[in-house]
CSV table of C-alpha atoms in Angstrom, one decimal:
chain,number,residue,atom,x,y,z
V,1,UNK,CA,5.5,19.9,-2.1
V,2,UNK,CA,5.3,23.2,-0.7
V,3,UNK,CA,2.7,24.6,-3.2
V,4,UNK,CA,0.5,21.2,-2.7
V,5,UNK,CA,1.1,22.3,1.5
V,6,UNK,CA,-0.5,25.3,0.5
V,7,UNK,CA,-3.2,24.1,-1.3
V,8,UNK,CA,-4.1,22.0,1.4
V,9,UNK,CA,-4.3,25.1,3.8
V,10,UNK,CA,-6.6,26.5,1.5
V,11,UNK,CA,-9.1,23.5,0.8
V,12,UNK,CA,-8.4,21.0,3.4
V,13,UNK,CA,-11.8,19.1,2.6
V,14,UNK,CA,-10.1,18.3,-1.3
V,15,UNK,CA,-9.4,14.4,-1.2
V,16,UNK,CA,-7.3,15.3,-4.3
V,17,UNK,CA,-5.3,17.5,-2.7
V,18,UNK,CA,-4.5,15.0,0.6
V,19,UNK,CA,-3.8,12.0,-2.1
V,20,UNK,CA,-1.6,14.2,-4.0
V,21,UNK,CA,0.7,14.8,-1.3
V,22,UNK,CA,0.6,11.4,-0.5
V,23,UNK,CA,1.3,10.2,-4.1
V,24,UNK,CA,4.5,12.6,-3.9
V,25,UNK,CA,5.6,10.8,-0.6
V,26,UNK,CA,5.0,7.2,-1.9
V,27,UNK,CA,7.2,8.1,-5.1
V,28,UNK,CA,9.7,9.2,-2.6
V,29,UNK,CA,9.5,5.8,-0.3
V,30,UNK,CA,9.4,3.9,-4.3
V,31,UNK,CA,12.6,6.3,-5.4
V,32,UNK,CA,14.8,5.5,-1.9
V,33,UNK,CA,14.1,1.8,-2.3
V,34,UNK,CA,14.8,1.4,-5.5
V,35,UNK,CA,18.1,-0.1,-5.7
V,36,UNK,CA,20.9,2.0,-7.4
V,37,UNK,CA,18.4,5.4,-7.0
V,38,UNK,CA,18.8,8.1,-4.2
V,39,UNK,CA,20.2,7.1,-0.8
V,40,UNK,CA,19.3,10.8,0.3
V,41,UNK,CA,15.9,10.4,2.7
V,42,UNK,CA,14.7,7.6,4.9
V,43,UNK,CA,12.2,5.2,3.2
V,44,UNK,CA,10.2,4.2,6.4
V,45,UNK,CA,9.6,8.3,7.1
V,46,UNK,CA,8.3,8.9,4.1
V,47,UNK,CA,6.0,5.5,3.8
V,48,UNK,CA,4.6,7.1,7.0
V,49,UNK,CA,4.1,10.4,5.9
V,50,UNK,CA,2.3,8.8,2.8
V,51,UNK,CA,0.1,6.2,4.3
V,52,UNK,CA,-0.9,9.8,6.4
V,53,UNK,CA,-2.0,11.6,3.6
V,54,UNK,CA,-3.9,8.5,1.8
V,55,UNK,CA,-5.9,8.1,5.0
V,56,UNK,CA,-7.1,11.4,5.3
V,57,UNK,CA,-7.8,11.5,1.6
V,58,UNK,CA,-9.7,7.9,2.1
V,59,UNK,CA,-11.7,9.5,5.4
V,60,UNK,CA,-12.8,12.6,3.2
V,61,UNK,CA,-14.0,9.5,0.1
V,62,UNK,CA,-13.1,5.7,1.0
V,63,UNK,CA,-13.6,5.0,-2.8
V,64,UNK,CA,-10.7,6.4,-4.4
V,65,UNK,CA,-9.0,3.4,-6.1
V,66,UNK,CA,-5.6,4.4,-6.7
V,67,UNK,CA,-5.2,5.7,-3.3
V,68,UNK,CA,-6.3,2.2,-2.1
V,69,UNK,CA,-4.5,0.7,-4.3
V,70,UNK,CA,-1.1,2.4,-3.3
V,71,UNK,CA,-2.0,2.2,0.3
V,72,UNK,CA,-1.9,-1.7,-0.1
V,73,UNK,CA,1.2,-1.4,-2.2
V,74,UNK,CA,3.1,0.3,0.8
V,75,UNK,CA,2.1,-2.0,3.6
V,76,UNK,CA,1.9,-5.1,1.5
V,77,UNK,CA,5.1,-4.3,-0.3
V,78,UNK,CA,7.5,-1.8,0.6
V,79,UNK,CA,7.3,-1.8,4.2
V,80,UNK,CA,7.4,-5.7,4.6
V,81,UNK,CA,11.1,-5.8,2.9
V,82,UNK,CA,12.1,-2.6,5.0
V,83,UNK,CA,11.6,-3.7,8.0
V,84,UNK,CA,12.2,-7.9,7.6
V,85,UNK,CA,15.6,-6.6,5.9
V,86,UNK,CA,16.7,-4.3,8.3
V,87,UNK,CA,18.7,-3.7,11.5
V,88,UNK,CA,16.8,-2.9,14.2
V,89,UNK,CA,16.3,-3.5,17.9
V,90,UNK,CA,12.9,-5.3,17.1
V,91,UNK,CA,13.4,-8.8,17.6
V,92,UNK,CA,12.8,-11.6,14.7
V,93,UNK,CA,9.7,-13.0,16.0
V,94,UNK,CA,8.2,-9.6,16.4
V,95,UNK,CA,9.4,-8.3,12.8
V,96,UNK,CA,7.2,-11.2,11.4
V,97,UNK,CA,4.0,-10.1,13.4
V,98,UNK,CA,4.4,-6.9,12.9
V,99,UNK,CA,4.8,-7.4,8.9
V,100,UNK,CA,1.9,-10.0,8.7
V,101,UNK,CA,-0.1,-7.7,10.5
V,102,UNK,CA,0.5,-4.6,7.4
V,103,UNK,CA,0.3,-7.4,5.1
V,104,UNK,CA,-3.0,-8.0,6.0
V,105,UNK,CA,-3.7,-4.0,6.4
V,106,UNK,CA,-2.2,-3.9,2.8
V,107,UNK,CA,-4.6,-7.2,1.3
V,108,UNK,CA,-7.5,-5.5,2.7
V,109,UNK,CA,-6.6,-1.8,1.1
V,110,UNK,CA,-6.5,-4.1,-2.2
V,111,UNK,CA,-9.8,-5.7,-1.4
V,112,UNK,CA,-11.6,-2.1,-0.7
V,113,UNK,CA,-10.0,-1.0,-4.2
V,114,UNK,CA,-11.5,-3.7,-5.8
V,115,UNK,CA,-14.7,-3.8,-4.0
V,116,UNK,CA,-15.0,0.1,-4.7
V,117,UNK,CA,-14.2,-0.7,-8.5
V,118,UNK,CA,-17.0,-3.2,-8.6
V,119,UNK,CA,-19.7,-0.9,-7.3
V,120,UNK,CA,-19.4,1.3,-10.2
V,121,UNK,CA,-22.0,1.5,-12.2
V,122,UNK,CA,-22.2,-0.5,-15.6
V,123,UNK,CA,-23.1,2.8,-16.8
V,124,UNK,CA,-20.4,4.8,-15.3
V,125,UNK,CA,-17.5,4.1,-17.8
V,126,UNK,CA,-15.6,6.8,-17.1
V,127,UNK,CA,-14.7,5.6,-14.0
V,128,UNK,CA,-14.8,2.1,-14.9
V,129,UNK,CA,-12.1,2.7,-17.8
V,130,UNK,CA,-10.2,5.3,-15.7
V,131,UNK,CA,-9.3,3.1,-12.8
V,132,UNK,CA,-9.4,-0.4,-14.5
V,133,UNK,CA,-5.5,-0.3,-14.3
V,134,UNK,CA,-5.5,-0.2,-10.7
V,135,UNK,CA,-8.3,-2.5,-10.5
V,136,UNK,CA,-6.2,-5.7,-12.3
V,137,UNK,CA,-3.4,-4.5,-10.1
V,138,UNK,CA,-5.1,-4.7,-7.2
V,139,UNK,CA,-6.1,-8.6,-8.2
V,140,UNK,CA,-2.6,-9.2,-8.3
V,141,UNK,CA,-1.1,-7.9,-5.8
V,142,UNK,CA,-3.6,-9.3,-3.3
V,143,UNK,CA,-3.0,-12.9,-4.8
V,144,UNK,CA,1.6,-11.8,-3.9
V,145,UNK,CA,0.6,-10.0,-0.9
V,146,UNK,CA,-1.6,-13.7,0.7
V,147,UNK,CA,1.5,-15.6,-1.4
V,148,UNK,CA,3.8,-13.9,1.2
V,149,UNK,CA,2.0,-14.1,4.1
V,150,UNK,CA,2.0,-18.0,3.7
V,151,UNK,CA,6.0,-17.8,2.9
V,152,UNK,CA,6.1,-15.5,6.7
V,153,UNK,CA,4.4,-18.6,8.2
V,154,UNK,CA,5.7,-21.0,6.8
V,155,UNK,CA,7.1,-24.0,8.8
V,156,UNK,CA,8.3,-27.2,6.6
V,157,UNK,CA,8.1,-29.5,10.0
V,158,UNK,CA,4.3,-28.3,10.5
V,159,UNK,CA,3.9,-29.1,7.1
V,160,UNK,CA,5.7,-32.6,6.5
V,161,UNK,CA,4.6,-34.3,9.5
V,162,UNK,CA,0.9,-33.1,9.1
V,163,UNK,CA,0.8,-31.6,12.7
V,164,UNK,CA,-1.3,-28.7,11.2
V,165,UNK,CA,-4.1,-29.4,9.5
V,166,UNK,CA,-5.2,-25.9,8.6
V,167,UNK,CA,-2.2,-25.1,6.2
């Protein structure tokens, strides 16, 4: 981390170098909430510190796939179960609106990613084989990440006595 640090002071315009920091703090975040793995750092620091990193990487080139693609994966993912799952002074109706609204921060990171892999190119298979991976993944996990923000809202009464017709 601290030779990466360094690298950044010394090319600060390298998108590589901001997404590589952030790729270290994301496999931290991954590694603390990963049950049974370290218990040594605070996940919700180290998503922040990532998403940081990935968004200056993404202001210096916004079509950098897997750096969309783990951007969605934080606030569509890891951060939702942090914070729905954990003790805090936030109250239960504002847990769920804050979540939905990184949900949806995290769907449209997916959406970029895939809209990014799309403009490629048919001749440009380099990058169409390097980031096709991410690009399936990001399909996927778009599809969970609206799958869960239906199970946030969800309200069986709404549902079973039709008050809401746009379910």
């Amino acid at each position: 981390e601290f030779l990466r640090q360094r690298c950044l002071e010394l090319n600060p315009t390298n998108p590589s170098i901001h997404s590589n920091i952030g790729y270290s703090h994301y496999q931290y975040a991954r590694e603390l909430t990963q049950q049974g793995w370290r218990r040594d750092g605070k996940p919700l620091e180290e998503i922040e510190k990532s998403l940081q990193y990935l968004n200056n990487a993404l202001a210096i080139n916004p079509t950098r796939v897997n750096d969309l693609y783990r951007k969605g994966q934080m606030l569509s993912e890891l951060l939702p179960k942090l914070v729905l799952f954990s003790r805090g002074a936030r109250p239960e109706a504002d847990k769920y609106k804050f979540v939905n609204d990184k949900i949806k921060e995290g769907i449209k990171a997916f959406e970029d990613a895939i809209s990014a892999y799309e403009n490629f190119s048919k001749q440009d298979e380099f990058n169409r084989k390097r980031y096709y991976k991410e690009y399936v993944k990001c399909s996927y996990d778009a599809a969970r990440a609206y799958s869960d923000l239906v199970a946030n809202n969800w309200d069986a009464v709404q549902f079973v006595l039709s008050l809401d017709h746009n379910i």
